[in-house]
Amino acid sequence: MSWLKKFGRMSLVAAAGGALIGYSFGRDRHRHVAYASWTTGYTPAIKWDWNWDRRDVHSLVKPTKSKEDINNNILETNDERLEKVRPTATRHLIFIRHGQYNLEGITDAERYLTKLGREQAALTGKRLNELSFPYSKVVYSTMTRATETAKIILDKLENIDEVEHCDLLREGAPIPPEPPIGSWKPEMHFYADGARIEAAFRKYVHRAPSSQEKDSYEIIVCHANVIRYFVCRALQVPPEAWLRLSLHNGSMTHLVIRPDGRVGLWQLGECGYMPPNTLSRT
């Protein structure tokens, strides 16, 4: 029986020693691990859609029939057609909200820029000129306040290759916001405006074509609702969040679209170049 007691004591010591070693290793292991708060083991609720603009190279080329080896394993092929349509340039889209306008106007023609609105547009045009980006194109909404803003900005810039206007960029209600606003709006407004504004997004917000060799800088003069919706769509956040954002009159919003489809927001409603007494959000 004595040998059983000795064996029991030895087992107890071994177990205690193992526990201490395990505790030591465990303690050291945890000591050197940095946990990122609640994101430990985190998986994104929504992953980035690389083909959000339907211009990913794989969607531009007709798929080829896969080849297999003698063991029926699919062989990877280097399709040269993909390289021919692969973008290499970055697009910079600078959205400008129009200047302050006459809120008492009933028709669009009566909603022209105020004196302050014209000053805001001139300040933005001056700022764009100071940035000295190689602007290649200016597009503006056909609504009076946006058209006037664009013309004032164009007076401050030189060597713009393309200037065009577009009805798709007119102001409207893109989608019912969440959380809802206090005032009620008939659903038909969202139904009609939303389709048009989404069409504008698909027309202007996308990665560069493969034929574009250099990075481009384009200016789009339009409206707060349109810009806010574009930002949400481009960043792949819920588009109904558009009303949570706020833009000053004449402010600049800078979106960057990389060749692989990544999108970055460099500026949102930038207006720090304006004196405080010229700021407004009407």
mmCIF file of C-alpha atoms in Angstrom:
data_model
loop_
_atom_site.group_PDB
_atom_site.id
_atom_site.type_symbol
_atom_site.label_atom_id
_atom_site.label_comp_id
_atom_site.label_asym_id
_atom_site.label_seq_id
_atom_site.Cartn_x
_atom_site.Cartn_y
_atom_site.Cartn_z
ATOM 1 C CA MET A 1 0.000 0.000 0.000
ATOM 2 C CA SER A 2 2.976 2.272 0.653
ATOM 3 C CA TRP A 3 3.902 2.239 -3.014
ATOM 4 C CA LEU A 4 0.383 3.382 -3.871
ATOM 5 C CA LYS A 5 0.725 6.340 -1.533
ATOM 6 C CA LYS A 6 4.100 7.235 -3.070
ATOM 7 C CA PHE A 7 2.621 6.915 -6.551
ATOM 8 C CA GLY A 8 -0.294 9.149 -5.538
ATOM 9 C CA ARG A 9 2.071 11.788 -4.159
ATOM 10 C CA MET A 10 4.188 11.644 -7.321
ATOM 11 C CA SER A 11 1.086 11.998 -9.504
ATOM 12 C CA LEU A 12 -0.056 14.969 -7.479
ATOM 13 C CA VAL A 13 3.340 16.676 -7.823
ATOM 14 C CA ALA A 14 3.435 15.974 -11.564
ATOM 15 C CA ALA A 15 -0.056 17.308 -12.040
ATOM 16 C CA ALA A 16 0.770 20.423 -10.037
ATOM 17 C CA GLY A 17 3.949 20.913 -12.021
ATOM 18 C CA GLY A 18 2.104 20.517 -15.296
ATOM 19 C CA ALA A 19 -0.526 22.971 -14.171
ATOM 20 C CA LEU A 20 2.152 25.510 -13.250
ATOM 21 C CA ILE A 21 3.912 25.042 -16.579
ATOM 22 C CA GLY A 22 0.615 25.303 -18.435
ATOM 23 C CA TYR A 23 -0.281 28.403 -16.459
ATOM 24 C CA SER A 24 3.118 29.906 -17.194
ATOM 25 C CA PHE A 25 2.914 29.198 -20.905
ATOM 26 C CA GLY A 26 -0.682 30.363 -21.040
ATOM 27 C CA ARG A 27 0.124 33.499 -19.114
ATOM 28 C CA ASP A 28 3.084 34.295 -21.385
ATOM 29 C CA ARG A 29 1.045 33.547 -24.491
ATOM 30 C CA HIS A 30 -1.720 35.929 -23.459
ATOM 31 C CA ARG A 31 0.788 38.517 -22.372
ATOM 32 C CA HIS A 32 2.160 38.877 -25.912
ATOM 33 C CA VAL A 33 -1.156 38.820 -27.781
ATOM 34 C CA ALA A 34 -2.798 42.160 -28.551
ATOM 35 C CA TYR A 35 -6.539 41.838 -29.029
ATOM 36 C CA ALA A 36 -8.329 44.413 -31.169
ATOM 37 C CA SER A 37 -11.252 45.079 -28.850
ATOM 38 C CA TRP A 38 -14.539 43.570 -30.047
ATOM 39 C CA THR A 39 -13.167 42.921 -33.538
ATOM 40 C CA THR A 40 -11.313 39.807 -32.363
ATOM 41 C CA GLY A 41 -12.383 36.998 -34.677
ATOM 42 C CA TYR A 42 -14.561 39.490 -36.525
ATOM 43 C CA THR A 43 -15.970 38.744 -39.958
ATOM 44 C CA PRO A 44 -17.503 41.620 -41.968
ATOM 45 C CA ALA A 45 -21.275 41.720 -42.167
ATOM 46 C CA ILE A 46 -21.026 42.819 -45.800
ATOM 47 C CA LYS A 47 -17.926 42.155 -47.885
ATOM 48 C CA TRP A 48 -16.700 44.508 -50.567
ATOM 49 C CA ASP A 49 -18.247 43.910 -53.960
ATOM 50 C CA TRP A 50 -15.309 44.145 -56.377
ATOM 51 C CA ASN A 51 -17.623 44.244 -59.368
ATOM 52 C CA TRP A 52 -19.869 47.010 -58.025
ATOM 53 C CA ASP A 53 -19.650 48.987 -61.291
ATOM 54 C CA ARG A 54 -19.814 45.900 -63.539
ATOM 55 C CA ARG A 55 -16.387 46.805 -64.904
ATOM 56 C CA ASP A 56 -14.281 44.130 -63.239
ATOM 57 C CA VAL A 57 -12.055 42.525 -65.879
ATOM 58 C CA HIS A 58 -13.716 39.140 -65.477
ATOM 59 C CA SER A 59 -17.077 40.631 -66.371
ATOM 60 C CA LEU A 60 -15.698 42.302 -69.510
ATOM 61 C CA VAL A 61 -14.387 39.135 -71.135
ATOM 62 C CA LYS A 62 -16.405 36.109 -72.199
ATOM 63 C CA PRO A 63 -15.396 33.135 -70.015
ATOM 64 C CA THR A 64 -13.358 30.416 -71.691
ATOM 65 C CA LYS A 65 -13.921 26.710 -71.271
ATOM 66 C CA SER A 66 -11.794 25.384 -68.425
ATOM 67 C CA LYS A 67 -9.034 22.895 -69.232
ATOM 68 C CA GLU A 68 -8.416 19.783 -67.157
ATOM 69 C CA ASP A 69 -5.401 17.530 -66.645
ATOM 70 C CA ILE A 70 -5.440 13.736 -66.810
ATOM 71 C CA ASN A 71 -6.716 13.642 -63.218
ATOM 72 C CA ASN A 72 -9.642 15.933 -64.041
ATOM 73 C CA ASN A 73 -8.100 18.836 -62.099
ATOM 74 C CA ILE A 74 -8.939 22.271 -63.502
ATOM 75 C CA LEU A 75 -5.845 23.993 -64.840
ATOM 76 C CA GLU A 76 -5.331 27.688 -64.296
ATOM 77 C CA THR A 77 -4.818 29.571 -67.560
ATOM 78 C CA ASN A 78 -3.328 33.002 -68.085
ATOM 79 C CA ASP A 79 -5.944 34.669 -70.224
ATOM 80 C CA GLU A 80 -4.262 37.507 -72.120
ATOM 81 C CA ARG A 81 -7.678 38.979 -72.906
ATOM 82 C CA LEU A 82 -8.029 40.002 -69.260
ATOM 83 C CA GLU A 83 -4.852 42.062 -69.402
ATOM 84 C CA LYS A 84 -6.094 43.928 -72.459
ATOM 85 C CA VAL A 85 -9.165 45.241 -70.594
ATOM 86 C CA ARG A 86 -7.539 45.699 -67.185
ATOM 87 C CA PRO A 87 -7.641 49.362 -66.014
ATOM 88 C CA THR A 88 -4.424 51.049 -64.902
ATOM 89 C CA ALA A 89 -5.528 54.638 -64.216
ATOM 90 C CA THR A 90 -7.232 56.217 -61.200
ATOM 91 C CA ARG A 91 -10.283 58.460 -61.488
ATOM 92 C CA HIS A 92 -10.681 61.476 -59.205
ATOM 93 C CA LEU A 93 -14.260 62.760 -59.037
ATOM 94 C CA ILE A 94 -14.673 66.146 -57.363
ATOM 95 C CA PHE A 95 -18.324 66.887 -56.635
ATOM 96 C CA ILE A 96 -19.291 70.492 -55.979
ATOM 97 C CA ARG A 97 -22.530 71.467 -54.297
ATOM 98 C CA HIS A 98 -24.065 74.601 -55.797
ATOM 99 C CA GLY A 99 -23.915 77.913 -53.932
ATOM 100 C CA GLN A 100 -26.670 79.373 -51.791
ATOM 101 C CA TYR A 101 -29.784 80.181 -53.834
ATOM 102 C CA ASN A 102 -33.032 82.117 -53.571
ATOM 103 C CA LEU A 103 -35.250 79.945 -51.379
ATOM 104 C CA GLU A 104 -38.303 82.088 -52.103
ATOM 105 C CA GLY A 105 -38.303 81.121 -55.761
ATOM 106 C CA ILE A 106 -41.105 78.872 -56.946
ATOM 107 C CA THR A 107 -39.863 77.848 -60.385
ATOM 108 C CA ASP A 108 -36.355 76.612 -61.092
ATOM 109 C CA ALA A 109 -35.540 79.825 -62.967
ATOM 110 C CA GLU A 110 -36.415 81.830 -59.858
ATOM 111 C CA ARG A 111 -34.087 79.750 -57.682
ATOM 112 C CA TYR A 112 -30.957 81.540 -58.821
ATOM 113 C CA LEU A 113 -27.826 82.103 -56.773
ATOM 114 C CA THR A 114 -27.836 84.793 -54.128
ATOM 115 C CA LYS A 115 -24.954 87.240 -53.768
ATOM 116 C CA LEU A 116 -23.498 84.927 -51.132
ATOM 117 C CA GLY A 117 -23.996 81.919 -53.427
ATOM 118 C CA ARG A 118 -22.026 83.584 -56.195
ATOM 119 C CA GLU A 119 -19.252 84.401 -53.729
ATOM 120 C CA GLN A 120 -19.167 80.773 -52.558
ATOM 121 C CA ALA A 121 -18.882 79.537 -56.147
ATOM 122 C CA ALA A 122 -16.055 81.983 -56.837
ATOM 123 C CA LEU A 123 -14.184 80.829 -53.717
ATOM 124 C CA THR A 124 -14.530 77.213 -54.781
ATOM 125 C CA GLY A 125 -13.355 78.009 -58.290
ATOM 126 C CA LYS A 126 -10.331 79.795 -56.854
ATOM 127 C CA ARG A 127 -9.593 76.823 -54.606
ATOM 128 C CA LEU A 128 -9.821 74.367 -57.502
ATOM 129 C CA ASN A 129 -7.415 76.538 -59.476
ATOM 130 C CA GLU A 130 -4.976 76.654 -56.555
ATOM 131 C CA LEU A 131 -4.985 72.871 -56.295
ATOM 132 C CA SER A 132 -3.655 72.764 -59.869
ATOM 133 C CA PHE A 133 -5.029 69.337 -60.698
ATOM 134 C CA PRO A 134 -5.097 68.504 -64.415
ATOM 135 C CA TYR A 135 -8.875 68.788 -64.761
ATOM 136 C CA SER A 136 -10.112 67.278 -67.986
ATOM 137 C CA LYS A 137 -13.878 67.569 -67.693
ATOM 138 C CA VAL A 138 -16.636 69.586 -66.018
ATOM 139 C CA VAL A 139 -20.202 68.288 -65.858
ATOM 140 C CA TYR A 140 -23.049 70.198 -64.267
ATOM 141 C CA SER A 141 -26.724 69.781 -63.470
ATOM 142 C CA THR A 142 -29.165 71.681 -65.667
ATOM 143 C CA MET A 143 -30.899 73.297 -62.692
ATOM 144 C CA THR A 144 -30.329 77.051 -62.544
ATOM 145 C CA ARG A 145 -28.380 77.164 -59.281
ATOM 146 C CA ALA A 146 -25.983 74.426 -60.407
ATOM 147 C CA THR A 147 -25.545 75.885 -63.899
ATOM 148 C CA GLU A 148 -24.696 79.322 -62.476
ATOM 149 C CA THR A 149 -22.256 77.764 -60.000
ATOM 150 C CA ALA A 150 -20.511 75.811 -62.758
ATOM 151 C CA LYS A 151 -20.109 78.876 -64.990
ATOM 152 C CA ILE A 152 -18.543 80.888 -62.154
ATOM 153 C CA ILE A 153 -16.138 78.016 -61.432
ATOM 154 C CA LEU A 154 -15.236 77.664 -65.120
ATOM 155 C CA ASP A 155 -14.227 81.331 -65.191
ATOM 156 C CA LYS A 156 -11.521 80.460 -62.621
ATOM 157 C CA LEU A 157 -10.147 77.469 -64.542
ATOM 158 C CA GLU A 158 -8.234 77.038 -67.773
ATOM 159 C CA ASN A 159 -7.682 74.323 -70.355
ATOM 160 C CA ILE A 160 -10.798 72.265 -69.628
ATOM 161 C CA ASP A 161 -11.177 69.796 -72.512
ATOM 162 C CA GLU A 162 -14.827 68.875 -71.994
ATOM 163 C CA VAL A 163 -17.779 70.785 -70.564
ATOM 164 C CA GLU A 164 -21.257 69.269 -70.567
ATOM 165 C CA HIS A 165 -24.560 69.454 -68.734
ATOM 166 C CA CYS A 166 -26.794 66.564 -67.698
ATOM 167 C CA ASP A 167 -30.434 66.319 -66.618
ATOM 168 C CA LEU A 168 -29.723 63.148 -64.642
ATOM 169 C CA LEU A 169 -27.823 65.216 -62.060
ATOM 170 C CA ARG A 170 -30.828 67.376 -61.128
ATOM 171 C CA GLU A 171 -31.844 67.477 -57.473
ATOM 172 C CA GLY A 172 -34.359 64.974 -56.159
ATOM 173 C CA ALA A 173 -35.215 62.411 -53.491
ATOM 174 C CA PRO A 174 -32.966 59.384 -54.127
ATOM 175 C CA ILE A 175 -34.353 56.895 -51.604
ATOM 176 C CA PRO A 176 -36.429 57.034 -48.398
ATOM 177 C CA PRO A 177 -33.908 57.905 -45.670
ATOM 178 C CA GLU A 178 -33.306 55.876 -42.525
ATOM 179 C CA PRO A 179 -34.091 57.065 -39.914
ATOM 180 C CA PRO A 180 -37.176 58.596 -41.539
ATOM 181 C CA ILE A 181 -37.617 62.353 -41.667
ATOM 182 C CA GLY A 182 -40.480 64.048 -39.863
ATOM 183 C CA SER A 183 -42.241 65.369 -42.954
ATOM 184 C CA TRP A 184 -44.113 62.975 -45.220
ATOM 185 C CA LYS A 185 -43.241 62.660 -48.908
ATOM 186 C CA PRO A 186 -45.281 60.692 -51.460
ATOM 187 C CA GLU A 187 -43.573 57.491 -52.536
ATOM 188 C CA MET A 188 -43.832 58.466 -56.207
ATOM 189 C CA HIS A 189 -41.100 61.085 -55.704
ATOM 190 C CA PHE A 190 -38.591 58.486 -54.535
ATOM 191 C CA TYR A 191 -39.793 56.108 -57.240
ATOM 192 C CA ALA A 192 -39.118 58.589 -60.047
ATOM 193 C CA ASP A 193 -36.151 60.549 -58.673
ATOM 194 C CA GLY A 194 -34.420 57.469 -57.308
ATOM 195 C CA ALA A 195 -34.221 55.740 -60.693
ATOM 196 C CA ARG A 196 -32.861 58.888 -62.323
ATOM 197 C CA ILE A 197 -30.240 59.560 -59.647
ATOM 198 C CA GLU A 198 -29.166 55.909 -59.693
ATOM 199 C CA ALA A 199 -28.782 56.200 -63.467
ATOM 200 C CA ALA A 200 -26.549 59.245 -62.914
ATOM 201 C CA PHE A 201 -24.451 57.267 -60.462
ATOM 202 C CA ARG A 202 -23.944 54.442 -62.948
ATOM 203 C CA LYS A 203 -23.073 56.909 -65.690
ATOM 204 C CA TYR A 204 -20.455 58.929 -63.805
ATOM 205 C CA VAL A 205 -19.168 56.840 -60.890
ATOM 206 C CA HIS A 206 -17.102 53.895 -62.087
ATOM 207 C CA ARG A 207 -13.494 52.854 -62.573
ATOM 208 C CA ALA A 208 -11.473 54.037 -65.568
ATOM 209 C CA PRO A 209 -11.545 52.143 -68.860
ATOM 210 C CA SER A 210 -8.433 50.276 -69.944
ATOM 211 C CA SER A 211 -7.914 52.849 -72.705
ATOM 212 C CA GLN A 212 -7.295 55.581 -70.126
ATOM 213 C CA GLU A 213 -3.539 55.864 -69.642
ATOM 214 C CA LYS A 214 -3.279 58.684 -67.074
ATOM 215 C CA ASP A 215 -5.093 59.482 -63.840
ATOM 216 C CA SER A 216 -8.003 61.857 -64.415
ATOM 217 C CA TYR A 217 -9.618 64.683 -62.432
ATOM 218 C CA GLU A 218 -13.229 65.506 -63.223
ATOM 219 C CA ILE A 219 -15.496 68.138 -61.668
ATOM 220 C CA ILE A 220 -19.220 67.482 -61.275
ATOM 221 C CA VAL A 221 -21.398 70.378 -60.095
ATOM 222 C CA CYS A 222 -24.751 69.257 -58.725
ATOM 223 C CA HIS A 223 -26.781 68.980 -55.523
ATOM 224 C CA ALA A 224 -26.561 67.837 -51.920
ATOM 225 C CA ASN A 225 -28.959 64.891 -52.151
ATOM 226 C CA VAL A 226 -27.293 63.604 -55.302
ATOM 227 C CA ILE A 227 -23.783 63.881 -53.854
ATOM 228 C CA ARG A 228 -24.723 62.262 -50.549
ATOM 229 C CA TYR A 229 -26.388 59.356 -52.318
ATOM 230 C CA PHE A 230 -23.366 58.928 -54.609
ATOM 231 C CA VAL A 231 -21.015 58.798 -51.607
ATOM 232 C CA CYS A 232 -23.058 56.100 -49.884
ATOM 233 C CA ARG A 233 -23.322 54.027 -53.050
ATOM 234 C CA ALA A 234 -19.640 54.363 -53.906
ATOM 235 C CA LEU A 235 -18.508 53.379 -50.408
ATOM 236 C CA GLN A 236 -21.008 50.502 -50.351
ATOM 237 C CA VAL A 237 -22.702 51.683 -47.171
ATOM 238 C CA PRO A 238 -26.513 51.550 -46.969
ATOM 239 C CA PRO A 239 -27.750 54.197 -49.446
ATOM 240 C CA GLU A 240 -30.630 55.079 -47.132
ATOM 241 C CA ALA A 241 -27.998 56.688 -44.860
ATOM 242 C CA TRP A 242 -27.595 59.620 -47.271
ATOM 243 C CA LEU A 243 -29.541 62.086 -45.098
ATOM 244 C CA ARG A 244 -27.148 61.528 -42.166
ATOM 245 C CA LEU A 245 -24.516 63.472 -44.114
ATOM 246 C CA SER A 246 -24.456 67.255 -44.441
ATOM 247 C CA LEU A 247 -22.837 69.484 -47.077
ATOM 248 C CA HIS A 248 -22.174 73.222 -47.099
ATOM 249 C CA ASN A 249 -23.029 75.298 -50.138
ATOM 250 C CA GLY A 250 -20.165 75.375 -52.599
ATOM 251 C CA SER A 251 -18.309 72.592 -50.773
ATOM 252 C CA MET A 252 -16.132 69.938 -52.414
ATOM 253 C CA THR A 253 -16.461 66.163 -52.055
ATOM 254 C CA HIS A 254 -13.574 64.134 -53.472
ATOM 255 C CA LEU A 255 -14.028 60.467 -54.418
ATOM 256 C CA VAL A 256 -11.124 58.362 -55.682
ATOM 257 C CA ILE A 257 -11.740 55.217 -57.741
ATOM 258 C CA ARG A 258 -8.763 52.893 -58.136
ATOM 259 C CA PRO A 259 -8.223 50.584 -61.132
ATOM 260 C CA ASP A 260 -9.070 47.472 -59.100
ATOM 261 C CA GLY A 261 -12.402 48.931 -57.972
ATOM 262 C CA ARG A 262 -11.400 50.231 -54.552
ATOM 263 C CA VAL A 263 -13.057 53.522 -53.638
ATOM 264 C CA GLY A 264 -11.792 56.147 -51.211
ATOM 265 C CA LEU A 265 -13.392 59.295 -49.852
ATOM 266 C CA TRP A 266 -10.681 61.931 -49.623
ATOM 267 C CA GLN A 267 -12.966 64.821 -48.716
ATOM 268 C CA LEU A 268 -16.597 65.206 -47.741
ATOM 269 C CA GLY A 269 -18.079 68.696 -47.905
ATOM 270 C CA GLU A 270 -14.672 70.391 -47.750
ATOM 271 C CA CYS A 271 -15.108 74.148 -47.261
ATOM 272 C CA GLY A 272 -12.227 75.101 -44.964
ATOM 273 C CA TYR A 273 -10.948 77.516 -47.600
ATOM 274 C CA MET A 274 -14.064 79.683 -47.155
ATOM 275 C CA PRO A 275 -14.180 82.478 -44.539
ATOM 276 C CA PRO A 276 -16.627 81.687 -41.707
ATOM 277 C CA ASN A 277 -19.002 84.464 -42.738
ATOM 278 C CA THR A 278 -19.510 82.817 -46.157
ATOM 279 C CA LEU A 279 -20.622 79.415 -44.874
ATOM 280 C CA SER A 280 -24.196 78.215 -45.334
ATOM 281 C CA ARG A 281 -26.101 74.951 -45.753
ATOM 282 C CA THR A 282 -29.365 76.044 -47.358
#
